[in-house]
mmCIF file of C-alpha atoms in Angstrom:
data_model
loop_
_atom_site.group_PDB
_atom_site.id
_atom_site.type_symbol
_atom_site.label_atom_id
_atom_site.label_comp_id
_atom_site.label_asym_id
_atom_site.label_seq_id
_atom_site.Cartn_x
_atom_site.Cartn_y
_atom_site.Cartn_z
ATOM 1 C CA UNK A 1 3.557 29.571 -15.182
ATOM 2 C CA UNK A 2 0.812 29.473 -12.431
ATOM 3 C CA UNK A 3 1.511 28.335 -8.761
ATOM 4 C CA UNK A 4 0.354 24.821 -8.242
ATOM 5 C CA UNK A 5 -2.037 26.233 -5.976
ATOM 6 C CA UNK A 6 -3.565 27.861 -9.251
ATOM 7 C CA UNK A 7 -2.722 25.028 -11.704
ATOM 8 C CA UNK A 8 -4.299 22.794 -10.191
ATOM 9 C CA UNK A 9 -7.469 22.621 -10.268
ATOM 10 C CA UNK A 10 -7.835 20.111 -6.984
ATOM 11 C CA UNK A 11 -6.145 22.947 -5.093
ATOM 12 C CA UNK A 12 -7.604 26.270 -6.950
ATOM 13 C CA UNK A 13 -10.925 24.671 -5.362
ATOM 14 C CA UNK A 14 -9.313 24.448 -1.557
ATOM 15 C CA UNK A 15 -7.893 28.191 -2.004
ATOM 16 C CA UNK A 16 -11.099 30.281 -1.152
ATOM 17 C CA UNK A 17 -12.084 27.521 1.715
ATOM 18 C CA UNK A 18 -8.252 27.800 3.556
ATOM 19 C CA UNK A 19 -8.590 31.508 3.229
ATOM 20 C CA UNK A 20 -12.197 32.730 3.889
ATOM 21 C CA UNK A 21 -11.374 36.359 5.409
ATOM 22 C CA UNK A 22 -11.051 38.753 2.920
ATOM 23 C CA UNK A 23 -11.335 41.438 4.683
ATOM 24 C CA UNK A 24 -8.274 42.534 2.626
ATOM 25 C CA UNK A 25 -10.636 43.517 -0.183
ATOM 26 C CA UNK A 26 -12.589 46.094 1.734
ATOM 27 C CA UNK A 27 -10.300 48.550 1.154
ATOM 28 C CA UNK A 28 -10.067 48.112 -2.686
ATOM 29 C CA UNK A 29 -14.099 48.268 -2.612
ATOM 30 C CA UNK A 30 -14.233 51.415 -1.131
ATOM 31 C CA UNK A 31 -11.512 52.970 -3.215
ATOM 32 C CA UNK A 32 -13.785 51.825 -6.203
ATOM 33 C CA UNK A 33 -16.343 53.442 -4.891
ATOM 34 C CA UNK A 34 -14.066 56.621 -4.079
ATOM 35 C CA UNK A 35 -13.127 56.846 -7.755
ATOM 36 C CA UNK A 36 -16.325 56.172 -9.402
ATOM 37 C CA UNK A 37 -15.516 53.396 -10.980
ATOM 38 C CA UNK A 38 -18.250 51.814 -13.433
ATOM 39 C CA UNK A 39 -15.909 50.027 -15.006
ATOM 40 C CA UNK A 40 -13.034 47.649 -13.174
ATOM 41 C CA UNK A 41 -10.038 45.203 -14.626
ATOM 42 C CA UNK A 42 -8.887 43.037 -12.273
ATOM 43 C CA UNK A 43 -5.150 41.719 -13.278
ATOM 44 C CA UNK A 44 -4.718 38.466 -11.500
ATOM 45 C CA UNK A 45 -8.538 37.612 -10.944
ATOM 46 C CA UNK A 46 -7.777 34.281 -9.373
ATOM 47 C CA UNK A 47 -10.850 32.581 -8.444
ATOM 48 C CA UNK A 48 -12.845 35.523 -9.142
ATOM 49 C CA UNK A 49 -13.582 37.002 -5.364
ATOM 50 C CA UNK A 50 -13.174 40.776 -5.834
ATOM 51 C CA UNK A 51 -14.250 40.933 -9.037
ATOM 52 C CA UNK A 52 -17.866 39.214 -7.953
ATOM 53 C CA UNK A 53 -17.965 41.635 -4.956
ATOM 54 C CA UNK A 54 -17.583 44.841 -7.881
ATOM 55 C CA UNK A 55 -20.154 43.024 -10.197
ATOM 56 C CA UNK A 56 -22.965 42.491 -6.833
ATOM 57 C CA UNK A 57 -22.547 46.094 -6.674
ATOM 58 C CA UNK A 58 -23.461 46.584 -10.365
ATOM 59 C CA UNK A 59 -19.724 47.578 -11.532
ATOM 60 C CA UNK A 60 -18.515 46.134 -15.188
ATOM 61 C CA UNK A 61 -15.991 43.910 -14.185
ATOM 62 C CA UNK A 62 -13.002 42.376 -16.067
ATOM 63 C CA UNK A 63 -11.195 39.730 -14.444
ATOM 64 C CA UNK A 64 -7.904 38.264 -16.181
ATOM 65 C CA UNK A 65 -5.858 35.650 -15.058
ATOM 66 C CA UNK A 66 -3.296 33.180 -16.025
ATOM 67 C CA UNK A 67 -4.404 30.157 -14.291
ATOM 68 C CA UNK A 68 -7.012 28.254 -16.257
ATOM 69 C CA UNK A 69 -7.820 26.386 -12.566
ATOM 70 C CA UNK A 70 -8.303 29.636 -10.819
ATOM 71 C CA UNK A 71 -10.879 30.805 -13.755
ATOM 72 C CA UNK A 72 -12.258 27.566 -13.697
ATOM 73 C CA UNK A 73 -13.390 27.600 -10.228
ATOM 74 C CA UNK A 74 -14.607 31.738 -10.911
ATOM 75 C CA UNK A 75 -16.719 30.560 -13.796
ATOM 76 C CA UNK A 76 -18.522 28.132 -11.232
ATOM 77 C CA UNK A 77 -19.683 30.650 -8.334
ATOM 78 C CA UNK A 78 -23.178 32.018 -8.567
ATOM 79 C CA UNK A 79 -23.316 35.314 -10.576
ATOM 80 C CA UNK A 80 -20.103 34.682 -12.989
ATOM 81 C CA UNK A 81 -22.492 35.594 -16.437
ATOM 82 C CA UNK A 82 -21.709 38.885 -15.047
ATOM 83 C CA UNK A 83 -17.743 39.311 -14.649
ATOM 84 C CA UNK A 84 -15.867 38.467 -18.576
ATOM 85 C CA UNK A 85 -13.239 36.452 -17.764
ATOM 86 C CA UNK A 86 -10.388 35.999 -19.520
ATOM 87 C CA UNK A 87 -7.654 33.157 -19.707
ATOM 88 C CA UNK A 88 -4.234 35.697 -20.294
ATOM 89 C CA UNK A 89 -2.326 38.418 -18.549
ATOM 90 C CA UNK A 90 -2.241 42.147 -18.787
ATOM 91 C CA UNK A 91 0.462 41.798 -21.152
ATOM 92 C CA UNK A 92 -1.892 41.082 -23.673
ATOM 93 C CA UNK A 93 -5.417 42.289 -23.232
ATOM 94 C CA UNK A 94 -8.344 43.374 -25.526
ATOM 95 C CA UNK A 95 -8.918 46.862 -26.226
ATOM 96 C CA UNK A 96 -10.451 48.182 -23.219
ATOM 97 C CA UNK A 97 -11.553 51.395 -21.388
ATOM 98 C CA UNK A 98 -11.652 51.214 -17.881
ATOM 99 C CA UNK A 99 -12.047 53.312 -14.574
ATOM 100 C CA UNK A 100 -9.695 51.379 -12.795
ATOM 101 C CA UNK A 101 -7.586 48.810 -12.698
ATOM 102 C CA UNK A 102 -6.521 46.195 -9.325
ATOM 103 C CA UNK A 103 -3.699 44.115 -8.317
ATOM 104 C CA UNK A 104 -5.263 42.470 -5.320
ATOM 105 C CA UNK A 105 -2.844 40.802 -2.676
ATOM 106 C CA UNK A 106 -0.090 39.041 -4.134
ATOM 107 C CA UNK A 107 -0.778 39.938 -7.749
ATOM 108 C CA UNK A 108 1.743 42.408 -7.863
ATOM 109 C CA UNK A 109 4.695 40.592 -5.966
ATOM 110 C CA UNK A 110 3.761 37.376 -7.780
ATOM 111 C CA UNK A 111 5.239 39.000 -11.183
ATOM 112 C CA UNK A 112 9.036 38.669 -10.405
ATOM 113 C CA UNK A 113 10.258 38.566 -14.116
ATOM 114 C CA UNK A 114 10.971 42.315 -14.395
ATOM 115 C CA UNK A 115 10.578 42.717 -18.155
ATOM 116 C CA UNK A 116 6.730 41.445 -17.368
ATOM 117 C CA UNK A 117 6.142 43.842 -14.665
ATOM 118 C CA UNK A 118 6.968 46.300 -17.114
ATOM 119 C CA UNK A 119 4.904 44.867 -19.367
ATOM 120 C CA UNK A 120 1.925 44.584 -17.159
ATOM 121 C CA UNK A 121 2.375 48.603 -15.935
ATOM 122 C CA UNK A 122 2.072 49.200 -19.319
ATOM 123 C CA UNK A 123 -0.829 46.732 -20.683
ATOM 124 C CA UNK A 124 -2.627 48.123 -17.692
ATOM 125 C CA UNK A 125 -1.947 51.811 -18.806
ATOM 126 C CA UNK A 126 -3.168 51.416 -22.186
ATOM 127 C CA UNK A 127 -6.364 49.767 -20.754
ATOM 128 C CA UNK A 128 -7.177 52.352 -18.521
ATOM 129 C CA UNK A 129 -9.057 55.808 -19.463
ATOM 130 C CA UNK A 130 -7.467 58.856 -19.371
ATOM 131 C CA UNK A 131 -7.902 59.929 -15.994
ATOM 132 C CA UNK A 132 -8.377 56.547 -14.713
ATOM 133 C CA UNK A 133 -6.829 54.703 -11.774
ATOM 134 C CA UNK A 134 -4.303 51.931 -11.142
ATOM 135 C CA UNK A 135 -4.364 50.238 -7.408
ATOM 136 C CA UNK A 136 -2.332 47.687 -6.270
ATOM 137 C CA UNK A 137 -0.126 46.786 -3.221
ATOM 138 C CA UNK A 138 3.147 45.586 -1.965
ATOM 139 C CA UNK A 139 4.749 43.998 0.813
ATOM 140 C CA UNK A 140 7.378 46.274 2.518
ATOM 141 C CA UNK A 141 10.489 44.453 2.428
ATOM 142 C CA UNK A 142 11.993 46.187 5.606
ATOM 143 C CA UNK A 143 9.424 44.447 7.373
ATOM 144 C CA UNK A 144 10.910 40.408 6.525
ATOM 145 C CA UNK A 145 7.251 39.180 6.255
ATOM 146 C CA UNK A 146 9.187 36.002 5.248
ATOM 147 C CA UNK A 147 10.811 35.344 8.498
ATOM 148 C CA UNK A 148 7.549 33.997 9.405
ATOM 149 C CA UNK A 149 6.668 31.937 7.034
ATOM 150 C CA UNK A 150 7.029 28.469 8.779
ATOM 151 C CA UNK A 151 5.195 25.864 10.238
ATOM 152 C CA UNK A 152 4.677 26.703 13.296
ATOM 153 C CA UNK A 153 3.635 30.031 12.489
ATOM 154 C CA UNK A 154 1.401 28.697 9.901
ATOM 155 C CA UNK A 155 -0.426 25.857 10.402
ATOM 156 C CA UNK A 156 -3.833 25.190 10.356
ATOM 157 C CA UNK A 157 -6.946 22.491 10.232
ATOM 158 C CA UNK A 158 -10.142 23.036 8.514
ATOM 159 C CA UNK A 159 -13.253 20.693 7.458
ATOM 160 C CA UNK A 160 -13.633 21.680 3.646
ATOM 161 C CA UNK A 161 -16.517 19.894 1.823
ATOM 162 C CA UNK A 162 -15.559 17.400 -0.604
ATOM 163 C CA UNK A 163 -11.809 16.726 0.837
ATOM 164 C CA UNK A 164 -12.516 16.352 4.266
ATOM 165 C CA UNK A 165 -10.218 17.610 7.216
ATOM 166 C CA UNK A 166 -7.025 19.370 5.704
ATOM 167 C CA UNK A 167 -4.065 20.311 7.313
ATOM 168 C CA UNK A 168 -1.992 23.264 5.900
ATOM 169 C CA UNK A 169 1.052 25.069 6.652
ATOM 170 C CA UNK A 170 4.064 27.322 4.504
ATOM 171 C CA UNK A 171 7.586 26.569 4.595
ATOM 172 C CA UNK A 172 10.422 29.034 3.278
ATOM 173 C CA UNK A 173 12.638 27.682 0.623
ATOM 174 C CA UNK A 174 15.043 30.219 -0.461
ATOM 175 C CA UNK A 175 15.638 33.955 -0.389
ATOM 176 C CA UNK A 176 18.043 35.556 -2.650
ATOM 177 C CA UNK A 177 18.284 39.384 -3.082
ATOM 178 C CA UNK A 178 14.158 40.410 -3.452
ATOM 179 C CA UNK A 179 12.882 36.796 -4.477
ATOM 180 C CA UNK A 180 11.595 35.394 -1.901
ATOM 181 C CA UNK A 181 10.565 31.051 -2.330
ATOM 182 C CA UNK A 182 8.258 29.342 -0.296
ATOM 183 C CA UNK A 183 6.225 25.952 -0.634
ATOM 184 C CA UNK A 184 3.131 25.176 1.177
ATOM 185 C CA UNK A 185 2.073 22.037 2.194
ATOM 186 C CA UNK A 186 -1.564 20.214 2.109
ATOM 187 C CA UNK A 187 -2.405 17.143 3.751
ATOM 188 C CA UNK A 188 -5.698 15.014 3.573
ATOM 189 C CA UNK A 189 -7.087 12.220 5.753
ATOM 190 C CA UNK A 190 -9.119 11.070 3.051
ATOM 191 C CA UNK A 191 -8.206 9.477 -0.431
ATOM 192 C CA UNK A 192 -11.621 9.841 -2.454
ATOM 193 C CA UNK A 193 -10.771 12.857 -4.063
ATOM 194 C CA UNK A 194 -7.270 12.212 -5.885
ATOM 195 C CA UNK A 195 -6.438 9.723 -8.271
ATOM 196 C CA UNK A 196 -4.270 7.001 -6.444
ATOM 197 C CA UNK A 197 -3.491 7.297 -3.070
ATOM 198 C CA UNK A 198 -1.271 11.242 -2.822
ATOM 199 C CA UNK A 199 -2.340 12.350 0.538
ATOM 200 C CA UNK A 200 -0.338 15.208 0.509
ATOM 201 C CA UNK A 201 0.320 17.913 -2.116
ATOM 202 C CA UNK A 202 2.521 20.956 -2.326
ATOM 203 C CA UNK A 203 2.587 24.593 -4.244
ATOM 204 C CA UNK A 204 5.708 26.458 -4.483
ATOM 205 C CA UNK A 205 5.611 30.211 -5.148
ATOM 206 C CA UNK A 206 7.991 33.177 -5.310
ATOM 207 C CA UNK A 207 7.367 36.719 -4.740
ATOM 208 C CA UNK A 208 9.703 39.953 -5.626
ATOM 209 C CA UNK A 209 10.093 42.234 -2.532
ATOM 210 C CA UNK A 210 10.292 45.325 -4.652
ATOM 211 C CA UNK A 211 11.185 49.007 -2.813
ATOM 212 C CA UNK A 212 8.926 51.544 -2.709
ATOM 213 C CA UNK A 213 11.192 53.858 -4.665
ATOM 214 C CA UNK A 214 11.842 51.760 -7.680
ATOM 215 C CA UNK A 215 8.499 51.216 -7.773
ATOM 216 C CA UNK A 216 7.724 54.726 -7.792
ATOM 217 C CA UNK A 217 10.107 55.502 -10.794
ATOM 218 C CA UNK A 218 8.795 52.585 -12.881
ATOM 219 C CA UNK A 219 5.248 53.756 -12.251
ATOM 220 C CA UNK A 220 6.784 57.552 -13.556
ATOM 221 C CA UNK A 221 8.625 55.757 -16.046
ATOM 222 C CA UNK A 222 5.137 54.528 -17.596
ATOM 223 C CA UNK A 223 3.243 57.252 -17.418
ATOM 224 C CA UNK A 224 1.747 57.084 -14.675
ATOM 225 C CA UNK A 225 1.162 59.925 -11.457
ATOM 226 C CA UNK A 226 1.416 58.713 -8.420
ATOM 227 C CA UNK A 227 -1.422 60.629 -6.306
ATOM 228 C CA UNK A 228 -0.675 58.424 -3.120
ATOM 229 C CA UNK A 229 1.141 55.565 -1.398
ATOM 230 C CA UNK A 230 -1.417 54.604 1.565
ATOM 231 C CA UNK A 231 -1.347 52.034 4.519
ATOM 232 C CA UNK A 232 -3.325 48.721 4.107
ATOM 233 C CA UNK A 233 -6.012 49.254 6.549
ATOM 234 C CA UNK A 234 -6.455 45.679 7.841
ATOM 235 C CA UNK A 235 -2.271 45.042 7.847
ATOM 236 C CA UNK A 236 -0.862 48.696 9.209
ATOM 237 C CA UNK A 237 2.560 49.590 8.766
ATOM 238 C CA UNK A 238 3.233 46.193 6.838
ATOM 239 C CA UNK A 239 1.820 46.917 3.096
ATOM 240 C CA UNK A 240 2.232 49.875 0.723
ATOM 241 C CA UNK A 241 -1.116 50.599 -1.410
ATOM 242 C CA UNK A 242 0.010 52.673 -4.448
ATOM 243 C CA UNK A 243 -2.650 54.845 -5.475
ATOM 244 C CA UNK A 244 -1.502 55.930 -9.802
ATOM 245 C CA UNK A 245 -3.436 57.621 -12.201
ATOM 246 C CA UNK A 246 -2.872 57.786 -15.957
ATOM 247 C CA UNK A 247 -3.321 61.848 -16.916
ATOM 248 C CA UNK A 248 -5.903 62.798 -17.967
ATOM 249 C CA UNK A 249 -6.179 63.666 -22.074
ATOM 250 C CA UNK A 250 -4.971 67.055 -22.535
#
């Protein structure tokens, strides 16, 4: 089940405007371009950002995603006709080919059930070529991103067309072993664009602080060779990229 955040479609259309740096997505850009990659599934697509960047630069792009909101807002941005979206997971994808396939930001984490994050190492093995490339990244839990995650830490204003001035912030909910629970919280000085009068809304999430090691051995466990585990460039020392590859056909 999507985050509200992604549900809905009132917030899917606030997420690119609250979060306009992606400067995040740099680094999977130039590890496309590193690898060669003419063709690109993106698990966890959102509202389509990355995989519009890869299809300006003339990649084939497959974007996938779970939230029909999040799609929704992808299909509306200039250039779409280009990226095939799909409504799903990687659990159950068409037969594809690809040169490489991305978890962008929380992608990963956001899968906590652990029989679908096997599931989605292995939908995303079968859809890559042999030889191909699987990126994605992770949170290290040793660095308790979580203990920031509060209101004072968090909040912010911005003008967004359409809704007016919004104030937003995160709260933590609940942490138990790797899940980690937190809400966030929208507020709106205007009315016009909800039915009634809700001023406020809320999305709650949960991410799985997974260790590096058992991710390494479910990687193995898939198939997959690990050929790196790098830094994320724009968040040093706080992210693990893994950098697998599905062996080539013998």
């Amino acid at each position: 089940m999507a985050d509200e955040i992604f549900h809905d479609r009132r917030l899917a259309e606030l997420y690119d405007p609250l979060d306009p740096d992606r400067g995040d997505l740099d680094a999977y850009l130039l590890l496309a371009e590193e690898f060669g990659a003419r063709k690109v599934l993106d698990i966890g697509c959102g509202t389509g950002v990355f995989a519009l960047l890869l299809a300006d630069r003339g990649v084939e792009v497959v974007g996938i995603d779970p939230a029909g909101a999040s799609l929704d807002v992808a299909r509306a941005k200039p250039g779409a006709d280009r990226v095939r979206w799909i409504h799903g997971d990687a659990t159950a994808l068409p037969p594809l080919q690809v040169d490489l396939v991305t978890m962008t930001a929380n992608v990963a984490q956001a899968i906590t059930d652990p029989e679908g994050w096997r599931r989605t190492l292995a939908g995303a093995y079968e859809a890559l070529r042999p030889g191909g490339h699987l990126v994605f990244e992770t949170r290290d839990p040793a660095r308790r991103a979580w203990e920031a995650w509060n209101r004072e830490d968090s909040y912010g204003v911005a003008e967004v067309p359409g809704f007016g001035t919004v104030e937003s912030w995160v709260e933590l909910t609940e942490v138990t072993g790797q899940l980690v629970t937190f809400r966030w919280h929208y507020t709106f000085d205007t009315f016009d664009t909800f039915d009634g009068d809700k001023k406020q809304l809320t999305s709650d999430s949960t991410l799985r602080f997974r260790e590096r090691h058992e991710i390494e051995a479910e990687l193995a466990a898939h198939g997959y060779v690990l050929e790196d585990v790098r830094d994320a460039p724009d968040r040093p020392g706080r992210e693990f990229v893994f950098v697998a590859r599905r062996p080539p056909a013998v």
